[in-house]
Coordinates of C-alpha atoms in Angstrom, one line a residue:
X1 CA 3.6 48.7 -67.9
X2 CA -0.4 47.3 -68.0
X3 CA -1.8 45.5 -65.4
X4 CA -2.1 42.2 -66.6
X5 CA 2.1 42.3 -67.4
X6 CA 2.7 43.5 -64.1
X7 CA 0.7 40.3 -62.5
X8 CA 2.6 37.9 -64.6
X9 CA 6.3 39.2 -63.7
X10 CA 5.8 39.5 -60.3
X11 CA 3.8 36.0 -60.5
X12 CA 7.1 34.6 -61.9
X13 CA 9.7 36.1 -59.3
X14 CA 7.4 35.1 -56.7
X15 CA 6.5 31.2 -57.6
X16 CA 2.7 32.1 -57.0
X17 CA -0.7 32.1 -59.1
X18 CA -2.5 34.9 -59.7
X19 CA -6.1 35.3 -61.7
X20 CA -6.0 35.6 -65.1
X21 CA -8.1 35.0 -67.6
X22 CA -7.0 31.8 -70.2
X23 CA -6.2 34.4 -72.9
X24 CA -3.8 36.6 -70.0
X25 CA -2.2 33.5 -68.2
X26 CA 1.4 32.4 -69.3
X27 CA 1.9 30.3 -72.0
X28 CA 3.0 26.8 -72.1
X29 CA 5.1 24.6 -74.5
X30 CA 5.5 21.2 -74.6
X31 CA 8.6 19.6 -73.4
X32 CA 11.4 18.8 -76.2
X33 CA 11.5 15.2 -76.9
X34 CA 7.7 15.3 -76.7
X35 CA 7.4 18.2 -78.8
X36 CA 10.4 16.1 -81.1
X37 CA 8.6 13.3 -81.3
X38 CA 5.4 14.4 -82.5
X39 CA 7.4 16.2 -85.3
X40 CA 9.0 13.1 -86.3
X41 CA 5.8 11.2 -86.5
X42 CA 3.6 14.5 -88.4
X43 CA 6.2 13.6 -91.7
X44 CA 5.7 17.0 -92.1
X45 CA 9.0 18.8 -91.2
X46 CA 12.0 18.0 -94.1
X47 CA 15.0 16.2 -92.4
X48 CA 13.7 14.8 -89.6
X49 CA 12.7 10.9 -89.7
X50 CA 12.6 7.9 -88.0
X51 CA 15.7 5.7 -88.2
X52 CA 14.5 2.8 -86.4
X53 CA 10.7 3.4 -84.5
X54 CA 11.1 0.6 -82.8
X55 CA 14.3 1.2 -81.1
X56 CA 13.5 4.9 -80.6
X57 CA 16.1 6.3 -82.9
X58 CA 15.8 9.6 -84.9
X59 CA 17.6 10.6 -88.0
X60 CA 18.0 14.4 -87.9
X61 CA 19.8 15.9 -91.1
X62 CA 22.7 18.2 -90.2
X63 CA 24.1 20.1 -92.9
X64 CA 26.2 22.9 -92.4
X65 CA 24.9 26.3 -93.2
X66 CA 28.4 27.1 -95.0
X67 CA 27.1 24.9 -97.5
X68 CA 26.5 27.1 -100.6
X69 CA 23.1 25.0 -101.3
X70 CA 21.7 25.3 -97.8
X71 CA 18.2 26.1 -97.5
X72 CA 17.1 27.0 -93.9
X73 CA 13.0 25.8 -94.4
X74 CA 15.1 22.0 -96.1
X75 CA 18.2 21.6 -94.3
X76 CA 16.9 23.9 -90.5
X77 CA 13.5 23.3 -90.5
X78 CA 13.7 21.5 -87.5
X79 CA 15.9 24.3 -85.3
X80 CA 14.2 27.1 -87.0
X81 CA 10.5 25.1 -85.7
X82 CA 12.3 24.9 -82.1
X83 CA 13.2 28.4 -82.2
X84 CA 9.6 29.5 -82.4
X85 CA 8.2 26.9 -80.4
X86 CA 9.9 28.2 -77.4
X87 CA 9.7 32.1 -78.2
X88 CA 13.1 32.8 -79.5
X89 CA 12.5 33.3 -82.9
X90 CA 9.2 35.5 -84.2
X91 CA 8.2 35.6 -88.2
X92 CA 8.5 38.6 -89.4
X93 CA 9.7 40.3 -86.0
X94 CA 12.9 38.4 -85.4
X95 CA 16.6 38.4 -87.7
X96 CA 16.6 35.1 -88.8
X97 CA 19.4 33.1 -87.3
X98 CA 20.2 29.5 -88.7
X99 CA 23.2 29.2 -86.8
X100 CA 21.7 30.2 -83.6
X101 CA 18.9 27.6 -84.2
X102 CA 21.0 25.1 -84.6
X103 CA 23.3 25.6 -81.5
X104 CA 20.3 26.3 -79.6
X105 CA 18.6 22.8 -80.1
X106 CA 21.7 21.0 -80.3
X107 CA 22.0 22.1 -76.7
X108 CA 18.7 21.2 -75.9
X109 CA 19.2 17.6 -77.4
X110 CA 22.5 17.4 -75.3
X111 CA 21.1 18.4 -71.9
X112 CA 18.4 16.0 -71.7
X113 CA 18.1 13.4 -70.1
X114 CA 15.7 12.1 -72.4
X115 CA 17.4 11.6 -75.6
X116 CA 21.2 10.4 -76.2
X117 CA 23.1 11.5 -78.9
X118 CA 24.9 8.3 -81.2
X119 CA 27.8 9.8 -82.0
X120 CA 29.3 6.6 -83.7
X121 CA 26.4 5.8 -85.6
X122 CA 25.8 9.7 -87.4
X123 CA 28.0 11.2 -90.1
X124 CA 28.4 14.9 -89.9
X125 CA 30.9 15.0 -93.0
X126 CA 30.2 14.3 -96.2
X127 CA 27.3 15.3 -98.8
X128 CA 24.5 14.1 -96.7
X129 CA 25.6 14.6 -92.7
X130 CA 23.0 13.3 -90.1
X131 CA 23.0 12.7 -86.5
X132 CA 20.9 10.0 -84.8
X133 CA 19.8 10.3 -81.6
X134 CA 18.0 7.9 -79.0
X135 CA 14.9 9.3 -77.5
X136 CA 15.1 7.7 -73.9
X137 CA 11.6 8.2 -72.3
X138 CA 9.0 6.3 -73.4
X139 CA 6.1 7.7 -75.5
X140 CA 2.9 8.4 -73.8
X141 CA -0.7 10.5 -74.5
X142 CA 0.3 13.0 -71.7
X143 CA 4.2 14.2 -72.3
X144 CA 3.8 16.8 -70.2
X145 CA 3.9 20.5 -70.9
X146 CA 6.1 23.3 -69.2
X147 CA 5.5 26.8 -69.0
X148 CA 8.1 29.9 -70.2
X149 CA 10.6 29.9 -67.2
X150 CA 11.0 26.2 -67.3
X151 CA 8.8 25.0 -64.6
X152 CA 6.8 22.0 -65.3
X153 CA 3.0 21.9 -65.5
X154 CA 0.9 18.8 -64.8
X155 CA -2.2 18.0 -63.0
X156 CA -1.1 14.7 -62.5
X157 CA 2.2 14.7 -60.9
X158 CA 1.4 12.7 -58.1
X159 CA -0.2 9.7 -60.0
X160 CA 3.0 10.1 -61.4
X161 CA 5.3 9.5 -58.4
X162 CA 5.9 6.3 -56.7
X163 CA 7.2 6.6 -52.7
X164 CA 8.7 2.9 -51.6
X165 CA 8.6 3.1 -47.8
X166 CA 11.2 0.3 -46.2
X167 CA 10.9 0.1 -42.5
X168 CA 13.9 -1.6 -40.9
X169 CA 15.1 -2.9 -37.0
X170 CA 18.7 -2.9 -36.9
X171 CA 20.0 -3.9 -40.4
X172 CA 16.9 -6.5 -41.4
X173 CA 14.4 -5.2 -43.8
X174 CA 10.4 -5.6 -42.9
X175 CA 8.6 -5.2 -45.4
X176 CA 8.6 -3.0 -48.6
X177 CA 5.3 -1.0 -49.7
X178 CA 4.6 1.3 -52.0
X179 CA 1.3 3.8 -50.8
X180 CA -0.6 5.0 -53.8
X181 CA -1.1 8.2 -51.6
X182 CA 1.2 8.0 -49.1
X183 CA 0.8 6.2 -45.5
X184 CA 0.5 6.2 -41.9
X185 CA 3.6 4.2 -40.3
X186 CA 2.1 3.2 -36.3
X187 CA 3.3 1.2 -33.6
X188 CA 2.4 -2.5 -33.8
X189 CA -0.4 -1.5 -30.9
X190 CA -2.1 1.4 -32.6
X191 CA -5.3 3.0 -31.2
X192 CA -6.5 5.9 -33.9
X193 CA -7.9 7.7 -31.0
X194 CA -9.9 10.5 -33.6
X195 CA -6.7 11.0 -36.1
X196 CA -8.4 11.6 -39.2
X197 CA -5.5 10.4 -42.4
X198 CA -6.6 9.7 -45.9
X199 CA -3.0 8.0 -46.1
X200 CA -2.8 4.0 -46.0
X201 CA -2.3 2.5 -42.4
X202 CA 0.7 0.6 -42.2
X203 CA 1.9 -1.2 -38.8
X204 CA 5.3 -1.9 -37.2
X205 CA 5.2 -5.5 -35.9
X206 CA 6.3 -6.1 -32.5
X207 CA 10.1 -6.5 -32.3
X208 CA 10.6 -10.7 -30.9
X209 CA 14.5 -11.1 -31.7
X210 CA 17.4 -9.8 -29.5
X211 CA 17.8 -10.2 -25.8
X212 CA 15.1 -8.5 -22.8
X213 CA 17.1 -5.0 -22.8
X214 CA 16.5 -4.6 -26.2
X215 CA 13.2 -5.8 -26.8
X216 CA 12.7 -3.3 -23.6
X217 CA 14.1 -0.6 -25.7
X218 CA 12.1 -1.4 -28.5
X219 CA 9.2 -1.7 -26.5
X220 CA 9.7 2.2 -24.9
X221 CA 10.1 3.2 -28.5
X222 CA 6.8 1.9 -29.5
X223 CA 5.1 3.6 -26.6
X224 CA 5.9 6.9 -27.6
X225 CA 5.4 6.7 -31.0
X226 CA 1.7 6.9 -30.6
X227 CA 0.1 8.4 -33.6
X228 CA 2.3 7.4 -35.7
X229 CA 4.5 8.9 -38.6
X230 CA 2.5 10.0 -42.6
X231 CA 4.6 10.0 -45.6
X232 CA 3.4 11.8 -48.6
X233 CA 4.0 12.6 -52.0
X234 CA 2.8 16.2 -52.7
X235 CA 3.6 17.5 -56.6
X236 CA 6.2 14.9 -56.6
X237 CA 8.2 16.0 -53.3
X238 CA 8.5 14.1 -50.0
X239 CA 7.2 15.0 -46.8
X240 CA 6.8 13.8 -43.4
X241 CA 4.5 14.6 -40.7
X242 CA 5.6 13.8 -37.1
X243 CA 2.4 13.3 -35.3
X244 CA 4.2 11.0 -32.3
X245 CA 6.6 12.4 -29.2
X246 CA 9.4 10.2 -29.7
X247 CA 11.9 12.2 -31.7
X248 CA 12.3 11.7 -35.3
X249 CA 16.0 12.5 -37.1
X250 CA 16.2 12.5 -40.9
X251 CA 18.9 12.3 -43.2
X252 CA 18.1 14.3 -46.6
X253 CA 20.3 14.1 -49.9
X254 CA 23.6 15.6 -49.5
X255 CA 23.8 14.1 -45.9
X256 CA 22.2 17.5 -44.3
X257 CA 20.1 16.1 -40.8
X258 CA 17.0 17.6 -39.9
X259 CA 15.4 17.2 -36.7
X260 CA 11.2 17.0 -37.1
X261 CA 9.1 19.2 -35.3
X262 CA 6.0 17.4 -34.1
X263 CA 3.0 18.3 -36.2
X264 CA 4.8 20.3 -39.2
X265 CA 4.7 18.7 -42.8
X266 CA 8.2 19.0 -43.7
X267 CA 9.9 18.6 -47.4
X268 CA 12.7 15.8 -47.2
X269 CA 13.2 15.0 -51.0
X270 CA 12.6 18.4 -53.3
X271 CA 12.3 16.9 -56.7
X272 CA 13.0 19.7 -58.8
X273 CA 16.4 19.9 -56.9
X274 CA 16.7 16.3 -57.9
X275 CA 16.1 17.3 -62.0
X276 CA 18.9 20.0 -61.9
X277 CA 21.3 17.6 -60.4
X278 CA 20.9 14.5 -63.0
X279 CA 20.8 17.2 -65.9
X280 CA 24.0 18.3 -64.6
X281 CA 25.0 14.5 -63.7
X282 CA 23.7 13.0 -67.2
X283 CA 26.3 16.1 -69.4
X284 CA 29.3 15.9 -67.1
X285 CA 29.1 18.7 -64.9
X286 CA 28.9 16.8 -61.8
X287 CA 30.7 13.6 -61.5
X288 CA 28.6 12.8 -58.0
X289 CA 25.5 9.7 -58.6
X290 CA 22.1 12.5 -57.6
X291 CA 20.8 10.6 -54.6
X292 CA 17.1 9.3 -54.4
X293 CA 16.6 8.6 -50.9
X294 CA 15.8 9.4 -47.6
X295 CA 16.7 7.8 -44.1
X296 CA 14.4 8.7 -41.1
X297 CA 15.6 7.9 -37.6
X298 CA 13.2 6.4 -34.8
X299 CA 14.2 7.8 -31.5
X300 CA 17.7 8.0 -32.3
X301 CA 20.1 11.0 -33.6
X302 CA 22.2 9.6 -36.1
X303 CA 19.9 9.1 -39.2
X304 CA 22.1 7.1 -42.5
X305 CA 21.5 3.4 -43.8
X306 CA 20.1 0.7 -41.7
X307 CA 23.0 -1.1 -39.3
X308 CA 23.1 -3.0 -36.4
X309 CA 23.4 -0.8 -33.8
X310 CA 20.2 1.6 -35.3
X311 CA 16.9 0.7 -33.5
X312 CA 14.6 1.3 -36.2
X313 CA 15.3 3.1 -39.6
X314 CA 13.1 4.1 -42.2
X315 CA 14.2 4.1 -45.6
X316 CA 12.4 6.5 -47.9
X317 CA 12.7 5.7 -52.2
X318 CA 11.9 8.1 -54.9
X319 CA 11.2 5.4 -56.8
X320 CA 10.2 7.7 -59.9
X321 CA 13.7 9.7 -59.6
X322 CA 15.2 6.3 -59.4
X323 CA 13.7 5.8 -62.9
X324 CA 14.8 8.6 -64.1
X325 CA 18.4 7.9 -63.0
X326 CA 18.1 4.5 -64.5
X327 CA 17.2 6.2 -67.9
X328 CA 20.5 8.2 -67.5
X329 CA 22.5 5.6 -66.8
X330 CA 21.7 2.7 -69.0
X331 CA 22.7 2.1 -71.7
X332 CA 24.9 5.0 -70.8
X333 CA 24.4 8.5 -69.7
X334 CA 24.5 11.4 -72.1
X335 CA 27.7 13.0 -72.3
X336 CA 27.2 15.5 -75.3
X337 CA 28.8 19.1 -74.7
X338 CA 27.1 21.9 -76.3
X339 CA 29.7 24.1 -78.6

């Protein structure tokens, strides 16, 4: 095994970089629907076309290779095109395989959550069976591109990624704000004291409802919260950095509650996690809505969604994985089954 080879595998099974050169580094291919849609518009590859532009909605001929008239570069050029756009079929190296093609990107079309398949609207009897299909996501000038083993690749992930950070005492809501680069929650008596943050400031206001104990309690809350709290958006996951000593509880997805350490970035929201569950969510596998928020816990243990009894609760959104959800389930999530 060369050098080079040897770099890339064990850069793969160990999620790092390693320097290459541009002509040694792992390729990249563009993500489907992308990659679909610039097909559709080229009017260069037979049997793929645009039923409605307007509305999104591709007419992709599907005849069956059984067919004694099929011709694989007419009626498959589409699968066969998908095959060696991501590796799986190689002129002149590779047995071609129509069929395989075929089930190979019907799958692909059926697992995203990108494109949904009109099953009442396409004919797959007849002399001249179609399918139409929806394309979901909305077309851009940077689609985004992911690399061999399925991760994506995109220097601009976190312009990407919206955070809404909602602060609330007992069940009221504050305020709503969405940092461009994440913020600094503080107490409404903040002194910066030499705490260097890039992130926006954002301040607590002083609790004035409620009774003397509790405006006592929210008074003791505020004067160990010091420094204050940042919330980022790094490559489209969430973190949180404890930088105050009153103790910070947080409620992830899936209900798991983490304690934060003072000083450590720590990963609440994993977004990639988030993608695996609304592919599974958008085909069927799971029947379970992929959740796409957080809920921090100010000085109290039991982190979930604001009540009366909490003191103060933060409410972190992924706003862009709330999109994303959205796109699944309106109109209606896709609930094609490869085979």
């Amino acid at each position: 095994m060369d050098q080079h080879r040897l770099k890339r595998e064990m850069a793969d099974s160990l999620d790092v970089e390693v320097s290459l050169s541009p002509q040694q580094r792992p390729r990249t291919r563009q993500k489907l629907i992308p990659w679909l849609r610039e097909r559709v518009n080229s009017g260069q590859v037979p049997g793929v076309s645009w039923q409605d532009e307007a509305r999104q909605m591709v007419k992709i001929l599907w005849t069956r290779k059984s067919q004694h008239d099929y011709n694989v570069d007419q009626d498959g050029a589409i699968f066969k095109e998908w095959a060696v756009h991501t590796g799986r079929y190689t002129e002149g190296a590779d047995k071609p395989d129509p069929s395989r093609w075929k089930t190979n990107f019907r799958c692909a079309m059926n697992k995203s959550t990108e494109a949904k398949y009109l099953r009442d609207q396409s004919q797959e009897q007849g002399d001249n069976p179609y399918r139409l299909y929806r394309l979901l996501s909305p077309p851009t000038t940077d689609d985004g591109h992911q690399n061999m083993n399925g991760h994506r690749v995109s220097p601009v992930l976190d312009e990407e990624c919206e955070l809404l950070v909602e602060p609330y005492y007992g069940n009221n809501r504050l305020f709503g704000t969405k940092p461009s680069k994440g913020c600094l929650l503080h107490p409404p008596n903040f002194q910066r004291n030499g705490l260097h943050t890039p992130a926006e400031l954002v301040a607590l206001p002083l609790y004035t409802g409620g009774n003397a104990q509790k405006q006592e309690q929210y008074n003791r809350v505020f004067s160990h919260l010091g420094k204050g709290i940042i919330f980022r958006v790094l490559n489209n996951d969430l973190y949180i950095t404890r930088h105050c000593r009153v103790r910070l509880f947080c409620r992830m997805v899936g209900g798991r509650v983490v304690t934060l350490k003072k000083g450590v970035k720590t990963k609440v929201f994993d977004y990639a996690t988030f993608m695996a569950a609304i592919g599974d969510y958008a085909i069927g596998v799971n029947q379970q809505r992929p959740e796409t928020q957080v809920y921090l816990s100010i000085g109290q243990n039991d982190p979930g969604p604001p009540n009366a009894h909490a003191l103060i609760t933060v409410v972190l959104r992924h706003v862009t994985a709330e999109q994303r959800l959205r796109v699944v389930e309106d109109p209606q999530p896709n609930m094609g089954m490869c085979g």
